[in-house]
JSON list of N, CA and C in Angstrom, two decimals:
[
{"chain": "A", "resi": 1, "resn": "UNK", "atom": "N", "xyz": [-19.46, -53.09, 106.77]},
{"chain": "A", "resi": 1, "resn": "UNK", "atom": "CA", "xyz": [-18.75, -54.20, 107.37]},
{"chain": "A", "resi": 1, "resn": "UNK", "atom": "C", "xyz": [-17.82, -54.85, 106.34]},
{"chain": "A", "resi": 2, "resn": "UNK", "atom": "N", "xyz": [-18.17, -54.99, 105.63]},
{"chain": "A", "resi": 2, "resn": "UNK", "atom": "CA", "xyz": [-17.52, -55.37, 103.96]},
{"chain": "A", "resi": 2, "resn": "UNK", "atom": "C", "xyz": [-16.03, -55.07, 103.89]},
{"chain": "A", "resi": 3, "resn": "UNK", "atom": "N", "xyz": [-16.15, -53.69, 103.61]},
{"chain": "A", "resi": 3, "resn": "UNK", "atom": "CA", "xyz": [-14.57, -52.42, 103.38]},
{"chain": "A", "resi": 3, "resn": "UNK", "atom": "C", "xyz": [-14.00, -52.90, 104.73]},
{"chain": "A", "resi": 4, "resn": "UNK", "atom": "N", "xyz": [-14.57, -52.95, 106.05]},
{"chain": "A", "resi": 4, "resn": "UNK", "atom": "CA", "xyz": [-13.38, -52.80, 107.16]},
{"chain": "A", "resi": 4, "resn": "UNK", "atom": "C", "xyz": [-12.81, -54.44, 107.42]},
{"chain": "A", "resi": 5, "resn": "UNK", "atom": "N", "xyz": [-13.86, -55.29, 107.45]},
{"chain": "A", "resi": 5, "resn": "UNK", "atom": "CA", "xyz": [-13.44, -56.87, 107.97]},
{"chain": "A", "resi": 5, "resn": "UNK", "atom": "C", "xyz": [-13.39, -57.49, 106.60]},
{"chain": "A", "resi": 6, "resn": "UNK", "atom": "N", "xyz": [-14.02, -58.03, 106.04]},
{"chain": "A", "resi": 6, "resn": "UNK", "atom": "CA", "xyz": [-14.29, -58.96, 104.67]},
{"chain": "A", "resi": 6, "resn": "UNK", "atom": "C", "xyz": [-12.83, -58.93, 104.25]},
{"chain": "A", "resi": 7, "resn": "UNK", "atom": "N", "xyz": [-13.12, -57.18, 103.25]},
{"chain": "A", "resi": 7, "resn": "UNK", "atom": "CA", "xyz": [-12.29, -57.51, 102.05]},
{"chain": "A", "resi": 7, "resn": "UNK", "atom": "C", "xyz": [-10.67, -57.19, 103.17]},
{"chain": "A", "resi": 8, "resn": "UNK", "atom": "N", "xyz": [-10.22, -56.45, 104.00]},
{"chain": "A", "resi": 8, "resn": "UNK", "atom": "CA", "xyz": [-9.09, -56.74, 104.46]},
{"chain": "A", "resi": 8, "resn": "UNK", "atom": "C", "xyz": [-8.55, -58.35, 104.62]},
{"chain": "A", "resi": 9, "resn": "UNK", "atom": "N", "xyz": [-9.76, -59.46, 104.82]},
{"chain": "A", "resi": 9, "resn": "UNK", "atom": "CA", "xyz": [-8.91, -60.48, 105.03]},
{"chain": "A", "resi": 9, "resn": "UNK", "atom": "C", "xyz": [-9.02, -61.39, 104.11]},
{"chain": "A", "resi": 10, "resn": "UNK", "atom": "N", "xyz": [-9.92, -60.61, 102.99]},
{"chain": "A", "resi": 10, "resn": "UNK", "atom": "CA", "xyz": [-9.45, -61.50, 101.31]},
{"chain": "A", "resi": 10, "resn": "UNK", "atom": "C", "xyz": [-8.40, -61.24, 101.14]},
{"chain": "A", "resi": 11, "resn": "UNK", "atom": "N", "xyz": [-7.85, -59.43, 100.82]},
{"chain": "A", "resi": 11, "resn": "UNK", "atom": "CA", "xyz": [-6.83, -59.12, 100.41]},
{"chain": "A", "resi": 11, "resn": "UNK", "atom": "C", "xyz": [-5.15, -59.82, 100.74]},
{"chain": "A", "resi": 12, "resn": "UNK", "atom": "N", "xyz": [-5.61, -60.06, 102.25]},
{"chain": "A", "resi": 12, "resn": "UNK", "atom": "CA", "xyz": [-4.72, -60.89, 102.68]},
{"chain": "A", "resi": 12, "resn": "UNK", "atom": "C", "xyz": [-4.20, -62.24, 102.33]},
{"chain": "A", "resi": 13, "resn": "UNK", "atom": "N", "xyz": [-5.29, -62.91, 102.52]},
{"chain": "A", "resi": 13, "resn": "UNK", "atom": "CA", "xyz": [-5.40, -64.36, 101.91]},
{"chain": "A", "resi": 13, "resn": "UNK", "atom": "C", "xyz": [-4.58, -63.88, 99.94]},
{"chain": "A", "resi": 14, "resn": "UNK", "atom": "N", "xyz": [-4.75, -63.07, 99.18]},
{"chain": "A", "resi": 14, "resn": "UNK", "atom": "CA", "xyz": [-4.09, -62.86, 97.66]},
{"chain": "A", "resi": 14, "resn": "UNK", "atom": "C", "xyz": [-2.73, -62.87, 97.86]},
{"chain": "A", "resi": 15, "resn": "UNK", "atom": "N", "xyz": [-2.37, -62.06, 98.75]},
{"chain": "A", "resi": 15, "resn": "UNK", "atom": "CA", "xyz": [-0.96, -61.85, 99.74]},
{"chain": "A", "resi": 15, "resn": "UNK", "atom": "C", "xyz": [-0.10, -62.72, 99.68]},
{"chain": "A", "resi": 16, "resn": "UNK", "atom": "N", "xyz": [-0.81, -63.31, 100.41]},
{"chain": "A", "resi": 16, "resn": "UNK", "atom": "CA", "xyz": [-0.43, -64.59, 101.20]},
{"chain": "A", "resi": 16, "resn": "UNK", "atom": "C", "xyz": [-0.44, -65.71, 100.38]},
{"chain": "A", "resi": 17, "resn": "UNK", "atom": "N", "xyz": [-1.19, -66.19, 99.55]},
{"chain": "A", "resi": 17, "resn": "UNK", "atom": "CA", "xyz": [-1.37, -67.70, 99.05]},
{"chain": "A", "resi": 17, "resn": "UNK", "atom": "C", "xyz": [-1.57, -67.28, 97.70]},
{"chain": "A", "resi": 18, "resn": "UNK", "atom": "N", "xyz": [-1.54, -66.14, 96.99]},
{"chain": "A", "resi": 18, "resn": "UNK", "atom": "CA", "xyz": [-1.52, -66.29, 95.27]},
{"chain": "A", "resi": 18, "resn": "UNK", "atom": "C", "xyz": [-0.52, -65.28, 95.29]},
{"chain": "A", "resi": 19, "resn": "UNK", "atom": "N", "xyz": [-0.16, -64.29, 95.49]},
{"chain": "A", "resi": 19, "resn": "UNK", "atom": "CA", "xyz": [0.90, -63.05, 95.25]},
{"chain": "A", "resi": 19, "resn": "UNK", "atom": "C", "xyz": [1.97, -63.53, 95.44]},
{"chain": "A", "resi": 20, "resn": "UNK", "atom": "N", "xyz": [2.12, -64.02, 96.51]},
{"chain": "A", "resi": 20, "resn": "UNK", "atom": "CA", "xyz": [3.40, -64.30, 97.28]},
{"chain": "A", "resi": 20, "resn": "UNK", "atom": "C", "xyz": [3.86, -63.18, 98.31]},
{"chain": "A", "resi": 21, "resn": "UNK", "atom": "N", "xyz": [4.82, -63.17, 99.47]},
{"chain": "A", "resi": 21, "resn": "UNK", "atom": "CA", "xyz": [5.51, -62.31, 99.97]},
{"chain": "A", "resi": 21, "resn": "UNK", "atom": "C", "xyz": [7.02, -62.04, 99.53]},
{"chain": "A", "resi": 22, "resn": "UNK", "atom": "N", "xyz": [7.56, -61.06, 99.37]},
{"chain": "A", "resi": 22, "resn": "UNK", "atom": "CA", "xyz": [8.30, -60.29, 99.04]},
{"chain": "A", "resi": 22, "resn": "UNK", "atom": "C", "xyz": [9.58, -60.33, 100.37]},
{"chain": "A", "resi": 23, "resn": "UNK", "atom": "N", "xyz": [10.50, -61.14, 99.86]},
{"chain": "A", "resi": 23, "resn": "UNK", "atom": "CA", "xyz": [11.76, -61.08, 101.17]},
{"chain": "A", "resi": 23, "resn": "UNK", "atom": "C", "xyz": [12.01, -60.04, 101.69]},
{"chain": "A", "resi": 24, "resn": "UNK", "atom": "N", "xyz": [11.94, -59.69, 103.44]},
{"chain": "A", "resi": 24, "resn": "UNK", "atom": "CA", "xyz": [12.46, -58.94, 103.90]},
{"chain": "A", "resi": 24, "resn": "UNK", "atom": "C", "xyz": [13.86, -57.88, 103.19]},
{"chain": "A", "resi": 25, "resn": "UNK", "atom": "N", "xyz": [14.61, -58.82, 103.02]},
{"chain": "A", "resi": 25, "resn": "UNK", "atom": "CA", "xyz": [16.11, -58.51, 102.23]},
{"chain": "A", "resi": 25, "resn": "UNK", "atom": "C", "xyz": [16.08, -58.88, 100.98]},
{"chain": "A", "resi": 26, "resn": "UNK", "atom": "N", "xyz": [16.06, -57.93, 100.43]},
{"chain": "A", "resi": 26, "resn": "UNK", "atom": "CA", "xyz": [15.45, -58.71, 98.80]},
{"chain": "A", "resi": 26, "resn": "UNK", "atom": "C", "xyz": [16.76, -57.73, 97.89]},
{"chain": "A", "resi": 27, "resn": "UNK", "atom": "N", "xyz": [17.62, -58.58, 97.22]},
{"chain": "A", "resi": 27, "resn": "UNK", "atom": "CA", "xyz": [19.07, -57.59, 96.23]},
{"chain": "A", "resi": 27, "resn": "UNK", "atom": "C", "xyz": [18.22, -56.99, 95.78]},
{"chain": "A", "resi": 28, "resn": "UNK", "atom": "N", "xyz": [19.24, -55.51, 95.29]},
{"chain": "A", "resi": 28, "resn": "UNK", "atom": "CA", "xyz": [18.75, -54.51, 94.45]},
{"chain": "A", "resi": 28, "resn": "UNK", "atom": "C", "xyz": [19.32, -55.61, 93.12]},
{"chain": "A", "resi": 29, "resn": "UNK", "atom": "N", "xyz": [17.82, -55.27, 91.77]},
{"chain": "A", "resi": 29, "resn": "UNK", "atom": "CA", "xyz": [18.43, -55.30, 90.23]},
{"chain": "A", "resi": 29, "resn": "UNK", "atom": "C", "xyz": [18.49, -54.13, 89.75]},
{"chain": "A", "resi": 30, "resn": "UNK", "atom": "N", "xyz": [20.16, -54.12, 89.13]},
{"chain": "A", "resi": 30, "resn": "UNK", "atom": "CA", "xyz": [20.46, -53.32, 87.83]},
{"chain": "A", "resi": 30, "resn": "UNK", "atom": "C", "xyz": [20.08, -53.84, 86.65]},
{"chain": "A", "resi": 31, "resn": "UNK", "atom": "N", "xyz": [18.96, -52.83, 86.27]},
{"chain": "A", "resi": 31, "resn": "UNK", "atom": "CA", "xyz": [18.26, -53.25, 84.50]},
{"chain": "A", "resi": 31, "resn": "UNK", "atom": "C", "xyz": [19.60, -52.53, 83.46]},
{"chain": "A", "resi": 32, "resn": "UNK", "atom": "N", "xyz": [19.92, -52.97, 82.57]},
{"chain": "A", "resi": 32, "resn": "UNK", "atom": "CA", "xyz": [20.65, -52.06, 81.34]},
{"chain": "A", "resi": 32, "resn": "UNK", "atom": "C", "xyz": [20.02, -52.75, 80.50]},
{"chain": "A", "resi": 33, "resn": "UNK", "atom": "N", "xyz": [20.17, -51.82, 79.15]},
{"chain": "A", "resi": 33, "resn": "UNK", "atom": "CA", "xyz": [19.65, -51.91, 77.67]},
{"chain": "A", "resi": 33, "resn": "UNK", "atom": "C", "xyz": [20.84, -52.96, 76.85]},
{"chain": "A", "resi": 34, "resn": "UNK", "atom": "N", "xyz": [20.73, -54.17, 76.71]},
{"chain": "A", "resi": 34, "resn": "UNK", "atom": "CA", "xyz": [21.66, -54.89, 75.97]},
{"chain": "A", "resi": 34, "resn": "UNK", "atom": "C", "xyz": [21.84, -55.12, 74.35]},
{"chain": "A", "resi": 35, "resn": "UNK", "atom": "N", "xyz": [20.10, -54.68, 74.21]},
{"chain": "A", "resi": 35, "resn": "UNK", "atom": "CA", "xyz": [20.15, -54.64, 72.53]},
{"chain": "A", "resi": 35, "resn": "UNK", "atom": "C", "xyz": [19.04, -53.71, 72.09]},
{"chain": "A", "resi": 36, "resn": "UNK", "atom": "N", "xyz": [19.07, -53.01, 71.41]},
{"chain": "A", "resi": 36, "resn": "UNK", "atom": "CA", "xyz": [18.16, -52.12, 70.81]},
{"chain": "A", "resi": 36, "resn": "UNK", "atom": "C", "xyz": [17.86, -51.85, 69.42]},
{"chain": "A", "resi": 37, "resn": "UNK", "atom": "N", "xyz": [16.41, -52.26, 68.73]},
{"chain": "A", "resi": 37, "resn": "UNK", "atom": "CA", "xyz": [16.19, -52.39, 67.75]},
{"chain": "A", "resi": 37, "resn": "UNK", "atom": "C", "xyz": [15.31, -51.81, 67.18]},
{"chain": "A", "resi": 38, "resn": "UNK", "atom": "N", "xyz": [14.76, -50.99, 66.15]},
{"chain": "A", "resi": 38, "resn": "UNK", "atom": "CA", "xyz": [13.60, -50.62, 65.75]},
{"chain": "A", "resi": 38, "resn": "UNK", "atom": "C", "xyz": [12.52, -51.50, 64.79]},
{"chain": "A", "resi": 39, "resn": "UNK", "atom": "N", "xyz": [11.80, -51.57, 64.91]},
{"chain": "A", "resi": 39, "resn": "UNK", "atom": "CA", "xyz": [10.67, -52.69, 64.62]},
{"chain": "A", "resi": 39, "resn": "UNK", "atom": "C", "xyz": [9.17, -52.07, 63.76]},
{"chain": "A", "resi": 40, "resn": "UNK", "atom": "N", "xyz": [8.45, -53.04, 62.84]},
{"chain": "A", "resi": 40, "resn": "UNK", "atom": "CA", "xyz": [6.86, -52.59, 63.07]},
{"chain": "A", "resi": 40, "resn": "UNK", "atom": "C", "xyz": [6.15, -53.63, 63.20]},
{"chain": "A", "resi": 41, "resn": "UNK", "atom": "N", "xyz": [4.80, -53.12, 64.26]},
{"chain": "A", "resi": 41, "resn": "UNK", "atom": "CA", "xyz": [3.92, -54.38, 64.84]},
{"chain": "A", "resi": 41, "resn": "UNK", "atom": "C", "xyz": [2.79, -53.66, 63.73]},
{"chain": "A", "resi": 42, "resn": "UNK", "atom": "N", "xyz": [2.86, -54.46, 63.10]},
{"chain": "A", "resi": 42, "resn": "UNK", "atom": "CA", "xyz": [1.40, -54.17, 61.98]},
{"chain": "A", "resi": 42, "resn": "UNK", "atom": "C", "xyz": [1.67, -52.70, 61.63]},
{"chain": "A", "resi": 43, "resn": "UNK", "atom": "N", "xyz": [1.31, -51.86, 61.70]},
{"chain": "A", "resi": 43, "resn": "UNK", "atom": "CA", "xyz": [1.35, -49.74, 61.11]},
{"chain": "A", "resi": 43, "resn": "UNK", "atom": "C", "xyz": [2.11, -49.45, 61.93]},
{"chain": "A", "resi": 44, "resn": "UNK", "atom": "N", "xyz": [2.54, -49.73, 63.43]},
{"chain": "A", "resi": 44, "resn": "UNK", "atom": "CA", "xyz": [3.32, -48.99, 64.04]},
{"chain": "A", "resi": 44, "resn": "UNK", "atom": "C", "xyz": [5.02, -49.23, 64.40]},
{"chain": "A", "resi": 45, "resn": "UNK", "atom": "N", "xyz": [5.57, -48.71, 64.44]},
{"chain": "A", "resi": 45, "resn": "UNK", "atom": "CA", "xyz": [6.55, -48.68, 64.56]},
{"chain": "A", "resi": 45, "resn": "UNK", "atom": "C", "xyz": [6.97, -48.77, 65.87]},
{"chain": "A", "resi": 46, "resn": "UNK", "atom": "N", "xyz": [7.85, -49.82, 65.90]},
{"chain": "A", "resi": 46, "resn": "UNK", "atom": "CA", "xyz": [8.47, -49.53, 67.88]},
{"chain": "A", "resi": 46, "resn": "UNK", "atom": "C", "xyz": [9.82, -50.06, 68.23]},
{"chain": "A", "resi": 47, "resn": "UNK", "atom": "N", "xyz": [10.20, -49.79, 69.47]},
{"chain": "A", "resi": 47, "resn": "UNK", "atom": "CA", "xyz": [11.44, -49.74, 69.75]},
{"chain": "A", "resi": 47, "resn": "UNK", "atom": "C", "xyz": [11.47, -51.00, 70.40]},
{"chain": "A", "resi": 48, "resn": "UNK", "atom": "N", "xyz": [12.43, -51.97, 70.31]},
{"chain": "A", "resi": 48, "resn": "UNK", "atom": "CA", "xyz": [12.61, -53.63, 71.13]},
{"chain": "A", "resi": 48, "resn": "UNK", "atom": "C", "xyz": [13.85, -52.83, 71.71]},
{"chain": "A", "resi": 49, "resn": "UNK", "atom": "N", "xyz": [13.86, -53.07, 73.12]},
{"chain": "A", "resi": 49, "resn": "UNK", "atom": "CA", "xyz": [15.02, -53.41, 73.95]},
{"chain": "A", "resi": 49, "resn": "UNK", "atom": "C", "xyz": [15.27, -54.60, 74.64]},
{"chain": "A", "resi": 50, "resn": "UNK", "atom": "N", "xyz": [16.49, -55.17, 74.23]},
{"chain": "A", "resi": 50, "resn": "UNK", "atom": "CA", "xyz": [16.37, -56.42, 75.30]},
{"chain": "A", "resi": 50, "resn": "UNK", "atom": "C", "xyz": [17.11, -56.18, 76.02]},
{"chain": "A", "resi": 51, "resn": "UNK", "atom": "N", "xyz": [16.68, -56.62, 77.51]},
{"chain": "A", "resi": 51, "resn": "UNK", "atom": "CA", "xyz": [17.51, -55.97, 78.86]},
{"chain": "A", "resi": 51, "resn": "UNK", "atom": "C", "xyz": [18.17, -57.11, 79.53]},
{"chain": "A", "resi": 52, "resn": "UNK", "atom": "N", "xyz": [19.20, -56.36, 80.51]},
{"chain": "A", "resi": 52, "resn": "UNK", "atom": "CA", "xyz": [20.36, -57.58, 81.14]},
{"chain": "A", "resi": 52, "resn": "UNK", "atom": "C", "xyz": [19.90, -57.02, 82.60]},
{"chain": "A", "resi": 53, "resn": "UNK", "atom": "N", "xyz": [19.81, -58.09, 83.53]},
{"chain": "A", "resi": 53, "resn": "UNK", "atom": "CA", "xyz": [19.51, -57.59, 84.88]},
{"chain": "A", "resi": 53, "resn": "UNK", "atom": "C", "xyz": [20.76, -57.82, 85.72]},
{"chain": "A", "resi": 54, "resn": "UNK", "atom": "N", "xyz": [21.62, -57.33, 86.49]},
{"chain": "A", "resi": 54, "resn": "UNK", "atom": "CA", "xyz": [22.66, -57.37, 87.75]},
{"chain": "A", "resi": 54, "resn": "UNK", "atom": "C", "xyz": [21.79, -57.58, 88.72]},
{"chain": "A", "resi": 55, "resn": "UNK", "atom": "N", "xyz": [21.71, -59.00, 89.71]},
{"chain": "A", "resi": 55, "resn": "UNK", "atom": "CA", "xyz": [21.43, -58.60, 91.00]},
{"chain": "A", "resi": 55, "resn": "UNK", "atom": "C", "xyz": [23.07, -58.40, 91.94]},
{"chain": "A", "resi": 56, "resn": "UNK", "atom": "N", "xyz": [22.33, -57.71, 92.60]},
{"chain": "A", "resi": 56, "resn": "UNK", "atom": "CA", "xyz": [23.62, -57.24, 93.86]},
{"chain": "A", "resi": 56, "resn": "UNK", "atom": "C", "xyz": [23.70, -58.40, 94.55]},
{"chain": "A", "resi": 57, "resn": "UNK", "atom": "N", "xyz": [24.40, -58.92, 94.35]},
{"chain": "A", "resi": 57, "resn": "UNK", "atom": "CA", "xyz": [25.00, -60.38, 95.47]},
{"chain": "A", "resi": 57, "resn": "UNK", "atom": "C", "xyz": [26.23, -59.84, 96.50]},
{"chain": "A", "resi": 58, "resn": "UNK", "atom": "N", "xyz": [26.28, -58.59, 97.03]},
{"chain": "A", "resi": 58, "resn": "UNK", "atom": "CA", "xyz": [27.37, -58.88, 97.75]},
{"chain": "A", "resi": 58, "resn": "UNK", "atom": "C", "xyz": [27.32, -59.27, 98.99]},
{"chain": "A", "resi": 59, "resn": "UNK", "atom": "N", "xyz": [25.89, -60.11, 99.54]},
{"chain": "A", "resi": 59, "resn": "UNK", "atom": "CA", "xyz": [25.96, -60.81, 100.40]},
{"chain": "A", "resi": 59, "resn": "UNK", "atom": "C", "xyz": [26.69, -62.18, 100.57]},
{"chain": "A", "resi": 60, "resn": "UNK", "atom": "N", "xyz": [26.66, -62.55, 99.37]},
{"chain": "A", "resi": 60, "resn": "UNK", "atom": "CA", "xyz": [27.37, -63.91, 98.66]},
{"chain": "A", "resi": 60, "resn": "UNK", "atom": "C", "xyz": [27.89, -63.60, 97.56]},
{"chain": "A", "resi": 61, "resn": "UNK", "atom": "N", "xyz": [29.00, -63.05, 97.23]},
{"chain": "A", "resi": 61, "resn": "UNK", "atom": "CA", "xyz": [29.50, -63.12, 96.28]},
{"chain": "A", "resi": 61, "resn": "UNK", "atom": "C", "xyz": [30.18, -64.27, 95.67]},
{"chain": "A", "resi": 62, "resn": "UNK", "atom": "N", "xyz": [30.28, -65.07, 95.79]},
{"chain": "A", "resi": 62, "resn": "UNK", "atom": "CA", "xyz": [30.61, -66.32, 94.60]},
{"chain": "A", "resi": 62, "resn": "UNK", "atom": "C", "xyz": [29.52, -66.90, 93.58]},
{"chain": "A", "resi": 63, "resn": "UNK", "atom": "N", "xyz": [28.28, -66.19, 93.79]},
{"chain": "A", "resi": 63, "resn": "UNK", "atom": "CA", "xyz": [27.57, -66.46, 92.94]},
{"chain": "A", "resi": 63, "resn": "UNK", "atom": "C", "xyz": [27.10, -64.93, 92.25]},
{"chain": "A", "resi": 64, "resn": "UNK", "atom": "N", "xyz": [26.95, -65.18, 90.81]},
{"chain": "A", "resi": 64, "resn": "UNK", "atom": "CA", "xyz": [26.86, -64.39, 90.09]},
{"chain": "A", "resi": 64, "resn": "UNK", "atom": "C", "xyz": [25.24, -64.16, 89.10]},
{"chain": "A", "resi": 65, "resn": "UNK", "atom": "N", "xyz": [24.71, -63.77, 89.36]},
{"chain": "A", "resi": 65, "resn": "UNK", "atom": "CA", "xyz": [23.19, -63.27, 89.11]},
{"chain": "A", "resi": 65, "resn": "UNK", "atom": "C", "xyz": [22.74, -62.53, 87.83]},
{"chain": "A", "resi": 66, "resn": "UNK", "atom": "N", "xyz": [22.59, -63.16, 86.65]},
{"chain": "A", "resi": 66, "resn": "UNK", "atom": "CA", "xyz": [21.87, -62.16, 85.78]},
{"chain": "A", "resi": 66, "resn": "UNK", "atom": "C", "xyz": [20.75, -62.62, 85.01]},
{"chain": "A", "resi": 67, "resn": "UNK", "atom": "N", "xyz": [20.30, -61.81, 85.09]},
{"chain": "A", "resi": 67, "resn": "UNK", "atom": "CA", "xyz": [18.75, -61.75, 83.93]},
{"chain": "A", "resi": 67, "resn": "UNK", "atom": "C", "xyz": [18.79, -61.91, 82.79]},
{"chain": "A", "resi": 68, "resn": "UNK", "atom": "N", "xyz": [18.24, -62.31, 81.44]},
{"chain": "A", "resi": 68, "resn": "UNK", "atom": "CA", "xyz": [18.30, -61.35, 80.77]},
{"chain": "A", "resi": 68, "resn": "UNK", "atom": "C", "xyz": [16.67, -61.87, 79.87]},
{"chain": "A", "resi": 69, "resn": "UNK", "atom": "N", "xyz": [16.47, -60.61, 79.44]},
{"chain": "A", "resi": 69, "resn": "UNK", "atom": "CA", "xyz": [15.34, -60.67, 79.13]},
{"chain": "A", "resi": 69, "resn": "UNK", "atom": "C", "xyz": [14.94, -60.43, 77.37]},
{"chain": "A", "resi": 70, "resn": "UNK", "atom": "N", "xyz": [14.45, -61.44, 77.06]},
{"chain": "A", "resi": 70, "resn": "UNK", "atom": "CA", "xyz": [13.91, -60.77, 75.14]},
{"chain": "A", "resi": 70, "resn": "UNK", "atom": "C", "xyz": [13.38, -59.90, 75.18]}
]
């Protein structure tokens, strides 16, 4: 009883009131690589990219949409 009733209408309730829902029409983002660096975190060595996001606004284009991320 658990698997079929219970947890379907926890899962829901996470959905719904902590996840959030996800817009029907939701812009596509374009990620690109804006900076790229090589690094070490303690012994290892790693790659930093910091990225620029495009959302597609051509529903409204007078507004202009970007991300960008450290």
């Amino acid at each position: 009883m658990w698997w079929e009733k219970r947890r379907p209408e926890i899962v829901e309730m996470f959905d719904r009131e902590i996840y959030g829902r996800v817009p029907k029409v939701m812009p596509a983002v374009t990620w690109s690589v804006a900076e790229k660096s090589e690094e070490m975190v303690g012994d290892l060595p790693v790659v930093v990219k910091k990225l620029t996001g495009h959302v597609d606004n051509s529903a409204y284009p007078l507004i202009t949409v970007i991300f960008r991320r450290p």
